[in-house]
Short mmCIF file of C-alpha atoms in Angstrom, two decimals:
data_model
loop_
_atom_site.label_atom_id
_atom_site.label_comp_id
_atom_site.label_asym_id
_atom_site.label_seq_id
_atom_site.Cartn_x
_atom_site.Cartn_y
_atom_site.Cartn_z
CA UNK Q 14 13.76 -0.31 -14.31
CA UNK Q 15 11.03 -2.89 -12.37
CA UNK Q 16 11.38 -3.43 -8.81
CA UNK Q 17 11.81 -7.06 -8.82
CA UNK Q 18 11.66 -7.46 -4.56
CA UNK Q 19 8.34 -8.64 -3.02
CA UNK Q 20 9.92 -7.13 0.13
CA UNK Q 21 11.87 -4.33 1.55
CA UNK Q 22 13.56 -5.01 4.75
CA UNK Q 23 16.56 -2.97 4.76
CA UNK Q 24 18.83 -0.37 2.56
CA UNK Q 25 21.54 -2.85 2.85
CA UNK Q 26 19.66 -5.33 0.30
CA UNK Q 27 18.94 -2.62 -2.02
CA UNK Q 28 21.38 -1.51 -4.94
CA UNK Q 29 21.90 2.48 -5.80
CA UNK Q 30 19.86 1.72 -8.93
CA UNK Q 31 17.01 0.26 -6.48
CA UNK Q 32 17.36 3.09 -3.80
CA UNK Q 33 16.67 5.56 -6.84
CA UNK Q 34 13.77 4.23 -8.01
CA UNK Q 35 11.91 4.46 -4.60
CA UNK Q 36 13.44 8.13 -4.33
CA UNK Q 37 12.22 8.91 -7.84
CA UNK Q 38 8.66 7.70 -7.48
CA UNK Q 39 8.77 9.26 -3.78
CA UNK Q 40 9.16 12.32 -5.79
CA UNK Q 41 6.22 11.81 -8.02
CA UNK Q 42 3.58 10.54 -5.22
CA UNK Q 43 4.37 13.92 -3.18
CA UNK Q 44 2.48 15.54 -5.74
CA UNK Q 45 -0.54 13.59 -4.48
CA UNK Q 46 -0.51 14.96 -0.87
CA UNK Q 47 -0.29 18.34 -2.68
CA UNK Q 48 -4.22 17.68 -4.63
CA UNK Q 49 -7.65 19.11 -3.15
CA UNK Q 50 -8.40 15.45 -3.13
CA UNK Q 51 -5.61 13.45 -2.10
CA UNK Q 52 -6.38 9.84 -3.28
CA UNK Q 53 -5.58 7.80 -6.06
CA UNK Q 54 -6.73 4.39 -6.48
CA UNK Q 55 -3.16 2.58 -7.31
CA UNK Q 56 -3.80 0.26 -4.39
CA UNK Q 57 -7.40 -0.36 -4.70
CA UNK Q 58 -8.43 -3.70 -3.18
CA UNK Q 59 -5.35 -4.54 -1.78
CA UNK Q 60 -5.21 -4.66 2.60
CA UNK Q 61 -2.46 -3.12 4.25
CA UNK Q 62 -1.95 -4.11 7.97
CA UNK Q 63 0.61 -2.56 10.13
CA UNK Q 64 1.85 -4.72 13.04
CA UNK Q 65 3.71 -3.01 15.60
CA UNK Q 66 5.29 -4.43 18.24
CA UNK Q 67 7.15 -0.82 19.58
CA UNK Q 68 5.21 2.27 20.28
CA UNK Q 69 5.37 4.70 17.34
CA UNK Q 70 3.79 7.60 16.03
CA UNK Q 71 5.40 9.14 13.12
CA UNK Q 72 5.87 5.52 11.04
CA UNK Q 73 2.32 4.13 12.06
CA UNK Q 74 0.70 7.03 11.10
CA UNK Q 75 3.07 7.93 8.31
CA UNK Q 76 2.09 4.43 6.69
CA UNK Q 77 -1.21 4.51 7.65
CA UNK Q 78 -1.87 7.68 5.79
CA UNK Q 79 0.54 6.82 2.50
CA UNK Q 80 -1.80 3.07 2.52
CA UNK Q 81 -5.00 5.10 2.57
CA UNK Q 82 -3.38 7.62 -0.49
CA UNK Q 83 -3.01 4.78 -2.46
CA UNK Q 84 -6.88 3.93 -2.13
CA UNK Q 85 -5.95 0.34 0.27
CA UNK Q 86 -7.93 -1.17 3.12
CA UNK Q 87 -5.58 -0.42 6.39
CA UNK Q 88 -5.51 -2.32 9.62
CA UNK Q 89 -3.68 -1.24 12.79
CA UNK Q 90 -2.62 -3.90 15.35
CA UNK Q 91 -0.02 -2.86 18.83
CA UNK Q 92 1.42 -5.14 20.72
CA UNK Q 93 -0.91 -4.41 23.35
CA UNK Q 94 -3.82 -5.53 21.30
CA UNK Q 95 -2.38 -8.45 19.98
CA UNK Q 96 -2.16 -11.95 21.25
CA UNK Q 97 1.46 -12.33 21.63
CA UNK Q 98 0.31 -11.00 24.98
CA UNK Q 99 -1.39 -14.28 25.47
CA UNK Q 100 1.65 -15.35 24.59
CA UNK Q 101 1.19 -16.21 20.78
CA UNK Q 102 4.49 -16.48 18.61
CA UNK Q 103 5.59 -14.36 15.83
CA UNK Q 104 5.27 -16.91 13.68
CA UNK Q 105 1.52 -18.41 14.29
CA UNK Q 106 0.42 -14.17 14.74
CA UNK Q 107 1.80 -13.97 11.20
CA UNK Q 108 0.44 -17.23 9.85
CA UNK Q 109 -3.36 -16.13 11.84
CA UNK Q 110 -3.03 -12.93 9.75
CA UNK Q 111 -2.09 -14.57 6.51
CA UNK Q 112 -5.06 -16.61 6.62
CA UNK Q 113 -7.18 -13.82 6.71
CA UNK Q 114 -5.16 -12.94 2.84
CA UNK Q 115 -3.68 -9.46 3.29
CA UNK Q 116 -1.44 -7.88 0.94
CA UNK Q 117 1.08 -6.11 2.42
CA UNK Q 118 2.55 -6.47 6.15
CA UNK Q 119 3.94 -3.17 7.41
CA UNK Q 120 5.73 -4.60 10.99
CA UNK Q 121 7.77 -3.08 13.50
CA UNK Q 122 9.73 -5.13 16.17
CA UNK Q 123 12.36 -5.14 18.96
CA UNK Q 124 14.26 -8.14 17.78
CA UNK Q 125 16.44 -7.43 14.97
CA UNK Q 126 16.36 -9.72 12.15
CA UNK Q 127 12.43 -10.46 12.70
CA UNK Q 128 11.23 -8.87 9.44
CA UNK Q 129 13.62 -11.78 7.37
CA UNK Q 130 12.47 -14.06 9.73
CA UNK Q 131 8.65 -13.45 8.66
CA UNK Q 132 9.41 -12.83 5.17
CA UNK Q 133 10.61 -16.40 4.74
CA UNK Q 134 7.52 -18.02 6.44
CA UNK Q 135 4.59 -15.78 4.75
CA UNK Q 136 3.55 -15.27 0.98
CA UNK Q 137 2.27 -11.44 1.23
CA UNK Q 138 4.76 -8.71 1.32
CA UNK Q 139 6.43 -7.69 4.61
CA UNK Q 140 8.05 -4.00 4.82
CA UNK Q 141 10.64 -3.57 7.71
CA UNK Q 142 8.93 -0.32 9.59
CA UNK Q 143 12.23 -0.79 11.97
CA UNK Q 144 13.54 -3.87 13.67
CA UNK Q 145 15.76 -3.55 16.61
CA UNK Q 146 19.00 -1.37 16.14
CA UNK Q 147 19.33 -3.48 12.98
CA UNK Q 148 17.27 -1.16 10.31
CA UNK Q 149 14.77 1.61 9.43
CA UNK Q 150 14.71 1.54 5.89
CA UNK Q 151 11.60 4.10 5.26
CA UNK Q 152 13.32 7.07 7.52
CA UNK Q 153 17.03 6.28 5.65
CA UNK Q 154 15.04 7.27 2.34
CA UNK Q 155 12.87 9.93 3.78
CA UNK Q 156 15.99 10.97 4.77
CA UNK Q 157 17.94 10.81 1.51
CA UNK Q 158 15.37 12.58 -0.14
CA UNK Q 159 14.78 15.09 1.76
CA UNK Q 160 18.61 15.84 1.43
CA UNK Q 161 18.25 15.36 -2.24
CA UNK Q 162 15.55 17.71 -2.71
CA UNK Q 163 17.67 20.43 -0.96
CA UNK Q 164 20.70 19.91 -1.67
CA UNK Q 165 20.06 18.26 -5.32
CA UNK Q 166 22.35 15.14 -5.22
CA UNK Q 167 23.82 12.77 -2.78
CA UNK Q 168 27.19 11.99 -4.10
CA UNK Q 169 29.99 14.04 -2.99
CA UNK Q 170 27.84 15.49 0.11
CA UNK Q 171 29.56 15.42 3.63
CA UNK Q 172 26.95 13.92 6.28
CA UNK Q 173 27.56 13.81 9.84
CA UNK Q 174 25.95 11.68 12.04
CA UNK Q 175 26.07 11.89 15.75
CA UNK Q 176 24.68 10.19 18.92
CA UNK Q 177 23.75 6.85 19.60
CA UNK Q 178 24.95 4.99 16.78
CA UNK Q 179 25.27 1.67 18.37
CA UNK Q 180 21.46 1.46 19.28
CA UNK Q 181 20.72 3.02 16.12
CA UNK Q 182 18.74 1.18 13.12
CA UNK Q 183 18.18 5.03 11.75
CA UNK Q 184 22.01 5.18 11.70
CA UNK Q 185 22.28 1.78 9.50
CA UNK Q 186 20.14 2.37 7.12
CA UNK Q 187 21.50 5.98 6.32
CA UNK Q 188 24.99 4.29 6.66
CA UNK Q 189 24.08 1.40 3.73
CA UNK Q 190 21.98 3.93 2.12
CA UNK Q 191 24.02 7.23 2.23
CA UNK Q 192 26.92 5.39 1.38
CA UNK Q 193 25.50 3.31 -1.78
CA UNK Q 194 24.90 7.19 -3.25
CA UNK Q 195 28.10 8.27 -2.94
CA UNK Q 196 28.08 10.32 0.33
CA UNK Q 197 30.88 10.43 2.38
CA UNK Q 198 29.58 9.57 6.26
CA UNK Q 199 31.27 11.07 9.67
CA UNK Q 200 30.05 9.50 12.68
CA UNK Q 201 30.33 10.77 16.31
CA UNK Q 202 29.57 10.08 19.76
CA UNK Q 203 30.66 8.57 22.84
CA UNK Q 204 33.37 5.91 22.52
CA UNK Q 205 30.55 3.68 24.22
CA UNK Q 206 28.01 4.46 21.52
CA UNK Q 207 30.22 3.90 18.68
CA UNK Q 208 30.25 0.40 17.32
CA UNK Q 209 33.49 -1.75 17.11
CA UNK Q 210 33.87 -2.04 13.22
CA UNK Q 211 31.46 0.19 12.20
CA UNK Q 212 33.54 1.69 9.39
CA UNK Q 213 33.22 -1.80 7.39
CA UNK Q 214 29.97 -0.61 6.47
CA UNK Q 215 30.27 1.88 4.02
CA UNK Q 216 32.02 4.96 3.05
CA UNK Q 217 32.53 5.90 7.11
CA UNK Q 218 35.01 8.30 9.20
CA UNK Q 219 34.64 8.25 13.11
CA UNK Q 220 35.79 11.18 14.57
CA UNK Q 221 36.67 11.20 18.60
CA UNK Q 222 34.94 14.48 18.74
CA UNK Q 223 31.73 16.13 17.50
CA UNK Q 224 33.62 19.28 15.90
CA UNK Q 225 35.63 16.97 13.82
CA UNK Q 226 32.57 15.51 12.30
CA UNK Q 227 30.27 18.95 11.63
CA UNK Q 228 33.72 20.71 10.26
CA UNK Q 229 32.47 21.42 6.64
CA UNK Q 230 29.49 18.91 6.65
CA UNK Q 231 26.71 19.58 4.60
CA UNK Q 232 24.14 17.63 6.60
CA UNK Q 233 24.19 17.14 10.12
CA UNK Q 234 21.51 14.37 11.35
CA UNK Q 235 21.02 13.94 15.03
CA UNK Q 236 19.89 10.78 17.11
CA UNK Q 237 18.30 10.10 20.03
CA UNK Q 238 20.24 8.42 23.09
CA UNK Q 239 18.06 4.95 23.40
CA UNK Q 240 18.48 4.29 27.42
CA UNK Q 241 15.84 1.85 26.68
CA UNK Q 242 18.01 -0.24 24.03
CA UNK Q 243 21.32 0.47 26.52
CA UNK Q 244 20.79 -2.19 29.05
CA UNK Q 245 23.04 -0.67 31.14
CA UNK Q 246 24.64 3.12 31.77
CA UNK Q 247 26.33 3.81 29.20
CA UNK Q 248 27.12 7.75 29.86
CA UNK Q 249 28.15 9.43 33.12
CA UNK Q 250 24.49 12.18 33.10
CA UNK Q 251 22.55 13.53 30.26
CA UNK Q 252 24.15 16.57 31.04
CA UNK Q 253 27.13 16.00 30.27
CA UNK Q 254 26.47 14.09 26.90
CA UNK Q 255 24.82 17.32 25.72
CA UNK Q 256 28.34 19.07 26.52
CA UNK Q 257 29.87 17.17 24.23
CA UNK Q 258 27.47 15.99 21.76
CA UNK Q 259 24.88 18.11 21.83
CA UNK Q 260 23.95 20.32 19.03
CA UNK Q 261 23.97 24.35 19.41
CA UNK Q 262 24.03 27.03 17.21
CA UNK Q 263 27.92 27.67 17.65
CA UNK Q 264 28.33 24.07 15.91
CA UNK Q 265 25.88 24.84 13.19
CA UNK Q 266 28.18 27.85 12.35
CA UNK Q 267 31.33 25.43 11.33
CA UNK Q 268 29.33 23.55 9.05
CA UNK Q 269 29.41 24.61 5.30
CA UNK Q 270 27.10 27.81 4.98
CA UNK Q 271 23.16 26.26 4.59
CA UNK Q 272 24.28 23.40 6.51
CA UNK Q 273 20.64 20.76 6.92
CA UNK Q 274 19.90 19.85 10.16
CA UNK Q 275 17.92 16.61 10.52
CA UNK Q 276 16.69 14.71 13.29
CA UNK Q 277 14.69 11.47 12.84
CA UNK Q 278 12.33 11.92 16.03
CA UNK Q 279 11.53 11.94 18.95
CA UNK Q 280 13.41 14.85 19.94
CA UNK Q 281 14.64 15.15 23.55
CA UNK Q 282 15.38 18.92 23.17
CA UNK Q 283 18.08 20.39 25.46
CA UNK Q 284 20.29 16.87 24.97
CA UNK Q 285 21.06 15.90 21.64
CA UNK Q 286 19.52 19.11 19.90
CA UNK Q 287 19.28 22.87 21.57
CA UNK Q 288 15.38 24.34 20.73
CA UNK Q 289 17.21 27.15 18.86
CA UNK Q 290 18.43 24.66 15.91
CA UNK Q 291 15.24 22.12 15.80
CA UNK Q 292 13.70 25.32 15.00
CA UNK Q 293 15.94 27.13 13.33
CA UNK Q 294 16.22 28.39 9.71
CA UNK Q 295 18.65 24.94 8.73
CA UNK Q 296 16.53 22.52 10.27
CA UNK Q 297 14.33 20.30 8.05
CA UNK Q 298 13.08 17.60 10.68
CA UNK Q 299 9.25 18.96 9.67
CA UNK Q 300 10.00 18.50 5.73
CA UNK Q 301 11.48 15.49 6.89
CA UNK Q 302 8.01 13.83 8.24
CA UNK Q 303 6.74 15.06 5.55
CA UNK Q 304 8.29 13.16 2.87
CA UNK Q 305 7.84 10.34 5.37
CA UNK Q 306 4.60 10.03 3.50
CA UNK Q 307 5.57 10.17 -0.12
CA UNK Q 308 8.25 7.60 0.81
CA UNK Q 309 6.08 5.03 2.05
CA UNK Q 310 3.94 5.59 -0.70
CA UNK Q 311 6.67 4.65 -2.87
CA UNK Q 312 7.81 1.19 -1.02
CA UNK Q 313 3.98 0.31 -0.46
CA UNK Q 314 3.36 1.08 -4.71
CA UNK Q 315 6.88 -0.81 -5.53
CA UNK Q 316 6.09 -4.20 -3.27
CA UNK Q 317 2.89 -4.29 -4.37
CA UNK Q 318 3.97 -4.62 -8.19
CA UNK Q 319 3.16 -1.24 -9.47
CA UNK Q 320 0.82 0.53 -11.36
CA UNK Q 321 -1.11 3.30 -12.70
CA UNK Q 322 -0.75 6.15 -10.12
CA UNK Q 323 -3.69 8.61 -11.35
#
């Protein structure tokens, strides 16, 4: 099947069929970071800029690499290089920029909603690299895949997700994306991270406590606590969050025998995730970044209309 969207701003506008695709040809472009030389020139003469307006590492990077496997011209811009701290809108940043004909907009930003915003007002491509708590679409199908290459499917599976969900776009887009494959989601945290309603959004169970959630599960994906998204305290200490939501290897041991542990990054080990399990035999979180790469490969090859890949 063709990818018919110019953009790709969240899992939630994608159908099963879609999500597969990008999975699929994610498979086939990991092959490339496997070569002696690993370029091909798919992407040749088109420009790829990534516009981030939120400090990152893995995504920039992650992007920035896939781009330059596909043969395209990249171009970084931060926040703190850009004029929006002249105070320059979204909108005339993204029109500048479009003058200059790019191809491809790779942008991440604290408001949610700003990649649909853009999209509407711009003819190149825009790819959502996170907005807000709203969505992360590349980590939900790093994610996915890197389940699906362990596990070999998605339907049926038994994921647990717990932490922050509230703040979380990482949480949405596995949510909408997870869901869409036939995975049955269990979310945990505290009552104060758990969204009123969230269950409307796919195939969901919220359990009041972590155990409930890890019981059985196949995968178990951790999140960070976002005290910089919060606003205001939200938990009595750290301390005590890790009590009760933390992840140790007694928890690991109630989960179904080969249990994945993922975590989308930054880890704050010792809270949400003890050093034992982020580097134990079930964790994936490296394999995870890893097909980071191939992913973005796959959405940056798909918006762009597709091609020969050798």
């Amino acid at each position: 099947m063709a990818f018919k969207h110019r953009d790709i701003l969240g899992l939630q506008d994608l159908t099963a069929e879609e999500i597969e695709l990008l999975l699929n040809t994610a498979d086939n472009m990991k092959e490339i970071s496997k070569r002696e030389i690993k370029k091909v020139p798919t992407l040749r003469g088109k420009t790829v800029v990534n516009l981030f307006f939120e400090p990152s590492t893995r995504t920039r990077t992650s992007f920035e690499i896939a781009a330059k496997r596909l043969s395209a011209d990249t171009l970084n811009i931060s926040a703190s290089t850009s004029a929006v701290q002249k105070g320059e809108t979204l909108s005339d940043t993204a029109r500048n920029i479009e003058a200059m004909k790019p191809d491809i907009i790779v942008m991440r930003h604290a408001i949610s909603g700003a990649h649909h915003y853009l999209a509407k007002r711009v003819s190149y491509s825009v790819i959502n690299a996170g907005d807000g708590a709203h969505e992360h679409p590349s980590q939900g199908l790093l994610d996915m895949m890197t389940i699906r290459e362990k596990l070999g499917t998605l339907k049926g599976l038994k994921v647990a997700i717990v932490g922050d969900i509230t703040h979380s776009r990482v949480a949405r887009s596995n949510i909408y994306g997870l869901s869409k494959m036939g995975a049955k989601v269990f979310l945990a945290g505290p009552p104060t991270l758990i969204p009123p309603g969230v269950e409307r959004l796919g195939n969901i169970t919220v359990c009041s406590r972590m155990k409930d959630a890890v019981e059985g599960a196949d995968v178990i994906m951790m999140l960070r606590i976002q005290l910089e998204r919060q606003g205001k305290a939200l938990l009595p200490t750290m301390r005590e969050y890790s009590r009760y939501f933390g992840l140790s290897e007694e928890l690991v041991k109630i989960a179904k025998p080969g249990v994945l542990v993922m975590h989308p990054g930054p880890m704050n080990r010792g809270v949400e995730i003890s050093s034992d399990v982020a580097d134990g035999d079930n964790s994936v979180i490296l394999e995870q970044v890893e097909n980071g790469v191939a992913v973005r490969m796959s959405m940056l090859y798909h918006v762009s209309g597709g091609g020969p890949t050798e």
